[in-house]
Coordinates of C-alpha atoms (C1' of nucleotides) in Angstrom, one line a residue:
Chain P
M1 CA 0.0 0.0 0.0
A2 CA 2.5 2.6 1.2
H3 CA 0.4 5.7 0.6
A4 CA 2.4 8.6 -0.8
D5 CA 2.6 11.2 1.9
T6 CA 2.3 14.6 0.3
D7 CA 3.8 16.3 3.3
A8 CA 6.9 14.3 4.1
A9 CA 8.4 17.1 6.2
P10 CA 9.9 20.0 4.2
R11 CA 13.7 20.0 4.0
S12 CA 13.7 23.7 4.9
L13 CA 11.5 26.8 4.8
C14 CA 13.2 28.3 1.8
P15 CA 10.5 28.9 -0.9
I16 CA 12.8 27.4 -3.6
S17 CA 13.3 24.3 -1.5
L18 CA 9.6 24.1 -0.8
A19 CA 8.8 24.3 -4.4
L20 CA 11.4 21.6 -5.2
D21 CA 9.8 19.4 -2.5
V22 CA 6.7 19.3 -4.6
V23 CA 8.0 19.3 -8.2
G24 CA 11.7 18.7 -7.8
D25 CA 11.8 15.2 -9.1
K26 CA 12.5 13.8 -12.5
W27 CA 9.0 13.6 -13.8
S28 CA 6.5 16.0 -12.2
L29 CA 7.5 19.0 -14.3
L30 CA 7.4 16.9 -17.5
I31 CA 3.8 15.8 -16.6
L32 CA 2.9 19.4 -16.2
R33 CA 4.6 20.3 -19.4
D34 CA 2.4 17.8 -21.3
L35 CA -0.7 19.2 -19.7
M36 CA 0.4 22.7 -20.6
F37 CA 1.9 22.5 -24.0
A38 CA 0.8 19.1 -25.5
G39 CA -2.9 19.5 -24.5
K40 CA -3.0 16.1 -22.9
S41 CA -5.5 15.2 -20.2
H42 CA -5.7 11.4 -20.0
Y43 CA -3.5 8.9 -18.2
R44 CA -2.9 7.1 -21.5
E45 CA -1.8 10.2 -23.3
L46 CA 0.6 11.1 -20.5
L47 CA 2.0 7.6 -20.6
Q48 CA 3.1 8.2 -24.2
S49 CA 5.5 11.0 -23.6
D50 CA 8.8 10.9 -25.5
E51 CA 10.6 10.3 -22.3
G52 CA 8.8 7.1 -21.5
I53 CA 7.5 7.3 -18.0
S54 CA 6.5 4.0 -16.4
S55 CA 2.9 3.4 -15.6
N56 CA 3.4 3.0 -11.8
I57 CA 5.5 6.2 -11.6
L58 CA 2.9 8.1 -13.6
A59 CA 0.1 6.9 -11.4
E60 CA 2.0 7.8 -8.3
R61 CA 3.0 11.3 -9.5
L62 CA -0.5 12.1 -10.6
K63 CA -1.8 11.2 -7.2
R64 CA 0.9 13.3 -5.6
L65 CA 0.2 16.2 -7.8
V66 CA -3.6 16.0 -7.1
E67 CA -3.0 15.8 -3.4
A68 CA -0.6 18.7 -3.6
G69 CA -3.3 20.7 -5.3
L70 CA -1.6 21.2 -8.7
L71 CA -4.1 19.0 -10.6
T72 CA -7.7 17.9 -10.4
K73 CA -9.0 14.5 -11.4
T74 CA -12.5 14.2 -12.7
D75 CA -14.4 11.5 -14.5
D76 CA -14.9 11.8 -18.2
P77 CA -18.6 12.3 -18.7
S78 CA -18.6 10.5 -22.1
H79 CA -16.3 7.6 -21.5
K80 CA -16.9 6.2 -18.0
Q81 CA -13.5 4.6 -18.1
K82 CA -11.4 7.6 -18.6
A83 CA -10.4 10.2 -16.0
I84 CA -9.6 13.7 -17.0
Y85 CA -6.6 15.5 -15.4
R86 CA -6.7 19.2 -15.4
L87 CA -4.4 21.9 -14.1
T88 CA -5.5 24.0 -11.1
A89 CA -4.5 27.7 -10.8
M90 CA -1.7 26.5 -8.6
G91 CA -0.5 24.2 -11.4
I92 CA -0.9 26.9 -14.1
D93 CA 1.2 29.2 -12.0
L94 CA 4.2 27.0 -12.6
L95 CA 4.2 27.9 -16.3
P96 CA 6.8 30.7 -15.9
A97 CA 9.2 28.4 -14.1
I98 CA 8.8 25.7 -16.7
A99 CA 9.1 28.1 -19.5
Q100 CA 12.3 29.5 -18.0
L101 CA 13.7 26.0 -17.8
G102 CA 12.8 25.5 -21.5
I103 CA 14.5 28.8 -22.5
W104 CA 17.6 27.7 -20.7
G105 CA 17.5 24.2 -22.2
R106 CA 17.2 25.6 -25.6
K107 CA 20.1 28.0 -25.1
Y108 CA 22.6 25.6 -23.6
Q109 CA 21.6 22.1 -24.7
P110 CA 21.8 20.8 -28.3
V111 CA 18.2 20.7 -29.5
T112 CA 16.2 20.2 -32.7
K113 CA 15.1 23.2 -34.8
E114 CA 11.4 22.8 -34.1
S115 CA 11.6 22.8 -30.3
A116 CA 14.1 25.7 -30.5
A117 CA 11.5 27.7 -32.4
A118 CA 8.9 27.4 -29.6
A119 CA 11.4 28.3 -26.9
A120 CA 12.8 31.2 -28.9
A121 CA 9.3 32.6 -29.3
L122 CA 8.8 32.3 -25.5
E123 CA 12.1 34.1 -24.8
K124 CA 11.3 36.9 -27.2
G125 CA 7.6 37.1 -26.3
G126 CA 8.6 37.5 -22.7
P127 CA 6.1 38.2 -19.9
E128 CA 3.5 39.2 -22.5
L129 CA 3.4 35.8 -24.2
L130 CA 3.4 34.1 -20.8
K131 CA 0.3 36.0 -19.8
T132 CA -1.4 35.0 -23.0
M133 CA -0.5 31.4 -22.5
K134 CA -1.6 31.4 -18.8
A135 CA -5.0 32.9 -19.8
E136 CA -5.4 30.2 -22.4
L137 CA -4.6 27.5 -19.9
R138 CA -7.1 29.0 -17.5
R139 CA -9.8 28.7 -20.1
Q140 CA -8.9 25.1 -20.9
H141 CA -8.4 23.8 -17.4
L142 CA -10.4 26.0 -15.1
G143 CA -13.0 26.8 -17.6
K144 CA -16.3 25.3 -16.5
Q145 CA -15.4 24.8 -12.9
A146 CA -14.7 28.4 -12.0
A147 CA -13.0 28.4 -8.6
E148 CA -10.7 25.8 -7.0
Chain K
M1 CA 34.8 4.3 -8.8
A2 CA 31.7 4.7 -11.0
H3 CA 32.5 8.0 -12.6
A4 CA 29.5 10.3 -12.9
D5 CA 28.7 10.4 -16.6
T6 CA 27.5 13.9 -17.4
D7 CA 26.0 12.7 -20.6
A8 CA 23.9 9.6 -19.8
A9 CA 21.8 9.9 -22.9
P10 CA 19.1 12.5 -22.9
R11 CA 15.6 11.2 -22.2
S12 CA 14.2 13.3 -25.1
L13 CA 15.1 16.3 -27.2
C14 CA 12.6 18.6 -25.5
P15 CA 14.5 21.6 -24.0
I16 CA 12.6 21.3 -20.8
S17 CA 13.5 17.7 -20.5
L18 CA 17.1 18.5 -21.4
A19 CA 17.3 21.1 -18.7
L20 CA 15.9 18.7 -16.1
D21 CA 18.5 16.1 -17.2
V22 CA 21.1 18.5 -15.9
V23 CA 19.5 20.2 -12.8
G24 CA 16.3 18.1 -12.3
D25 CA 17.5 16.3 -9.2
K26 CA 16.9 17.0 -5.5
W27 CA 20.0 19.0 -4.9
S28 CA 21.5 20.8 -7.9
L29 CA 19.2 23.8 -7.9
L30 CA 19.7 24.2 -4.2
I31 CA 23.4 24.3 -4.7
L32 CA 23.0 27.0 -7.4
R33 CA 20.6 28.9 -5.1
D34 CA 23.3 29.0 -2.4
L35 CA 25.8 30.3 -4.9
M36 CA 23.4 32.9 -6.2
F37 CA 21.6 34.2 -3.1
A38 CA 23.7 33.2 -0.1
G39 CA 27.1 34.3 -1.6
K40 CA 28.7 30.9 -0.8
S41 CA 31.7 29.7 -2.8
H42 CA 33.4 27.0 -0.7
Y43 CA 32.6 23.4 -0.2
R44 CA 32.3 23.9 3.5
E45 CA 29.8 26.6 3.2
L46 CA 27.6 24.6 0.8
L47 CA 27.7 21.7 3.2
Q48 CA 26.0 23.9 5.8
S49 CA 22.8 24.5 3.9
D50 CA 19.6 24.3 5.9
E51 CA 18.6 21.2 3.9
G52 CA 21.6 19.3 5.1
I53 CA 23.2 17.7 2.1
S54 CA 25.5 14.8 2.6
S55 CA 29.2 15.4 1.9
N56 CA 29.4 12.6 -0.7
I57 CA 26.4 13.9 -2.5
L58 CA 27.7 17.5 -2.5
A59 CA 31.0 16.4 -3.9
E60 CA 29.3 14.4 -6.7
R61 CA 27.0 17.2 -7.6
L62 CA 29.7 19.8 -7.7
K63 CA 31.7 17.6 -10.0
R64 CA 28.7 17.0 -12.2
L65 CA 27.9 20.7 -12.3
V66 CA 31.5 21.6 -13.2
E67 CA 31.5 19.0 -16.0
A68 CA 28.1 20.2 -17.2
G69 CA 29.6 23.7 -17.5
L70 CA 27.5 25.4 -14.8
L71 CA 30.3 26.0 -12.4
T72 CA 34.0 26.5 -12.3
K73 CA 36.4 25.3 -9.7
T74 CA 39.5 27.2 -8.9
D75 CA 42.1 27.2 -6.1
D76 CA 41.8 29.8 -3.5
P77 CA 44.9 32.0 -3.9
S78 CA 45.0 32.9 -0.1
H79 CA 44.2 29.5 1.5
K80 CA 45.8 26.8 -0.5
Q81 CA 43.4 24.4 1.1
K82 CA 40.2 25.8 -0.1
A83 CA 38.7 25.6 -3.6
I84 CA 36.4 28.3 -4.9
Y85 CA 33.3 27.4 -6.8
R86 CA 31.9 30.1 -9.1
L87 CA 29.0 30.2 -11.5
T88 CA 29.6 30.3 -15.2
A89 CA 27.4 32.4 -17.5
M90 CA 25.5 29.1 -18.1
G91 CA 24.9 28.8 -14.4
I92 CA 23.9 32.4 -14.0
D93 CA 21.3 32.0 -16.7
L94 CA 19.4 29.6 -14.5
L95 CA 18.6 32.5 -12.2
P96 CA 15.2 33.3 -13.9
A97 CA 14.1 29.6 -13.6
I98 CA 15.2 29.4 -9.9
A99 CA 13.6 32.8 -9.2
Q100 CA 10.3 31.6 -10.7
L101 CA 10.3 28.5 -8.5
G102 CA 10.9 30.7 -5.5
I103 CA 8.0 33.0 -6.5
W104 CA 5.8 29.9 -6.8
G105 CA 7.0 28.5 -3.5
R106 CA 6.3 31.6 -1.7
K107 CA 2.8 31.9 -3.2
Y108 CA 1.6 28.4 -2.5
Q109 CA 3.7 27.0 0.3
P110 CA 3.6 28.2 3.9
V111 CA 6.7 30.1 4.4
T112 CA 8.4 32.4 6.9
K113 CA 8.1 36.2 6.7
E114 CA 11.7 36.8 5.8
S115 CA 11.9 34.5 2.9
A116 CA 8.6 35.7 1.7
A117 CA 10.0 39.2 1.6
A118 CA 12.8 38.3 -0.8
A119 CA 10.4 36.4 -3.1
A120 CA 7.9 39.2 -3.0
A121 CA 10.5 41.7 -4.1
L122 CA 11.4 39.4 -7.0
E123 CA 7.9 39.0 -8.2
K124 CA 7.2 42.8 -8.0
G125 CA 10.6 43.7 -9.4
G126 CA 10.0 41.4 -12.4
P127 CA 12.4 41.2 -15.3
E128 CA 14.0 44.5 -14.2
L129 CA 15.2 43.1 -10.9
L130 CA 16.3 39.9 -12.5
K131 CA 18.5 41.8 -14.9
T132 CA 20.1 43.7 -12.0
M133 CA 20.7 40.5 -10.1
K134 CA 22.2 38.7 -13.1
A135 CA 24.5 41.6 -13.6
E136 CA 25.6 41.5 -10.0
L137 CA 26.2 37.7 -10.3
R138 CA 28.3 38.2 -13.4
R139 CA 30.5 40.7 -11.6
Q140 CA 30.9 38.4 -8.6
H141 CA 31.4 35.1 -10.5
L142 CA 32.8 36.0 -13.9
G143 CA 34.4 39.2 -12.7
K144 CA 38.2 38.7 -13.1
Q145 CA 38.1 35.9 -15.6
A146 CA 36.1 37.7 -18.3
A147 CA 35.1 34.9 -20.7
E148 CA 34.7 31.3 -19.8
Chain L
dC1 C1' 41.5 21.1 9.5
dC2 C1' 39.7 20.9 4.3
dG3 C1' 38.1 18.5 0.4
dC4 C1' 36.8 14.9 -1.0
dA5 C1' 36.6 9.2 -1.8
dT6 C1' 34.9 4.9 -0.3
dC7 C1' 31.9 1.6 2.2
dC8 C1' 27.8 0.1 3.9
dC9 C1' 23.1 0.1 4.3
dT10 C1' 18.4 1.9 3.7
dA11 C1' 14.9 4.3 1.1
dT12 C1' 13.0 5.5 -2.9
dA13 C1' 12.8 5.5 -8.0
dG14 C1' 11.7 3.0 -11.7
dA15 C1' 11.0 -1.3 -15.3
dT16 C1' 8.1 -5.0 -16.2
dA17 C1' 4.3 -8.1 -15.6
dC18 C1' -0.2 -8.4 -14.3
dT19 C1' -5.2 -7.4 -12.8
dG20 C1' -10.2 -5.4 -12.4
Chain T
dC1 C1' -7.6 1.5 -20.2
dA2 C1' -6.2 2.8 -15.7
dG3 C1' -4.0 1.5 -12.6
dT4 C1' -1.4 -2.2 -9.0
dA5 C1' 2.1 -5.8 -7.6
dT6 C1' 6.5 -7.3 -7.6
dC7 C1' 11.1 -7.0 -8.2
dT8 C1' 15.5 -4.5 -9.2
dA9 C1' 18.4 -0.5 -9.7
dT10 C1' 19.9 3.7 -8.1
dA11 C1' 20.0 7.8 -5.1
dG12 C1' 21.2 9.1 -0.9
dG13 C1' 22.4 9.3 4.4
dG14 C1' 26.1 8.5 7.8
dA15 C1' 30.4 7.1 9.2
dT16 C1' 35.1 6.8 8.2
dG17 C1' 39.5 7.1 5.7
dC18 C1' 43.1 9.7 3.6
dG19 C1' 46.2 12.8 1.1
dG20 C1' 47.4 17.7 1.1

DNA sequence: CCGCATCCCTATAGATACTG
DNA sequence: CAGTATCTATAGGGATGCGG
């Protein structure tokens, strides 16, 4: 069983450290990336990321992220089987951090042309573009459920 | 022995994923934080972080970060014993990402007043303040060695 | 002392196979 | 399809050793 305790005692009270206690692992930010940029919302879609996350890890991370308040999990009204994972406002607010990591990655790590283009646009667009993207994410993920 | 391979095959070509391959572990960003915000530069100082990193882990991460090009290691001219770790331009360019994580942490995780103040200043200051801080870091870390 | 390197041992991450 | 069970690999804590 071994339930994942979301609050396993913070390492320190530094905000950066606290943030890393939540998303400072190998996969969480990539899951959020797929929800933000790839428009994914189902377990199966998230399982098919390029990086190849394992099913148990994905399940555990999704649970953690829901418990931490970054995601919501609701039943798909059409297909009873599927669950829909959506970002909360708290999750959407990680967009700037993730975007900055992308900008850095594009600048210093060898990368394909296409992914470079997106990151370049982000860097040039700056805060304006981020605002636009956050507004879009809010519509998609928070849309019909208003608060929370 | 088991030398730390810096290039253990990227998980994907996504810039975000590539960035996380370098600094997406539990400690690297905290080490960079201490170099950026706490003005630390010696092994000893880094060992004394609030989060309590182990000596072997710190040594390994420092080596990794030097090999990855985020840090330089030079001998302290005064004390022959001590080594000095400095940020490279590549390391300094992670400031925005780290700052964004701090802003998020302050906003969504319970935090002390003092650490909140710094993060609040960062959020209000925005890109302007980041520019100032980066310039300062460049003077401190790249100062006398110009290029890299 | 300082900066690590090495061992040992535990905890957690993660791959694979399987189940409702 | 969405997870769970099982097993293995790796990360990491703590103590200690060791050259400079």
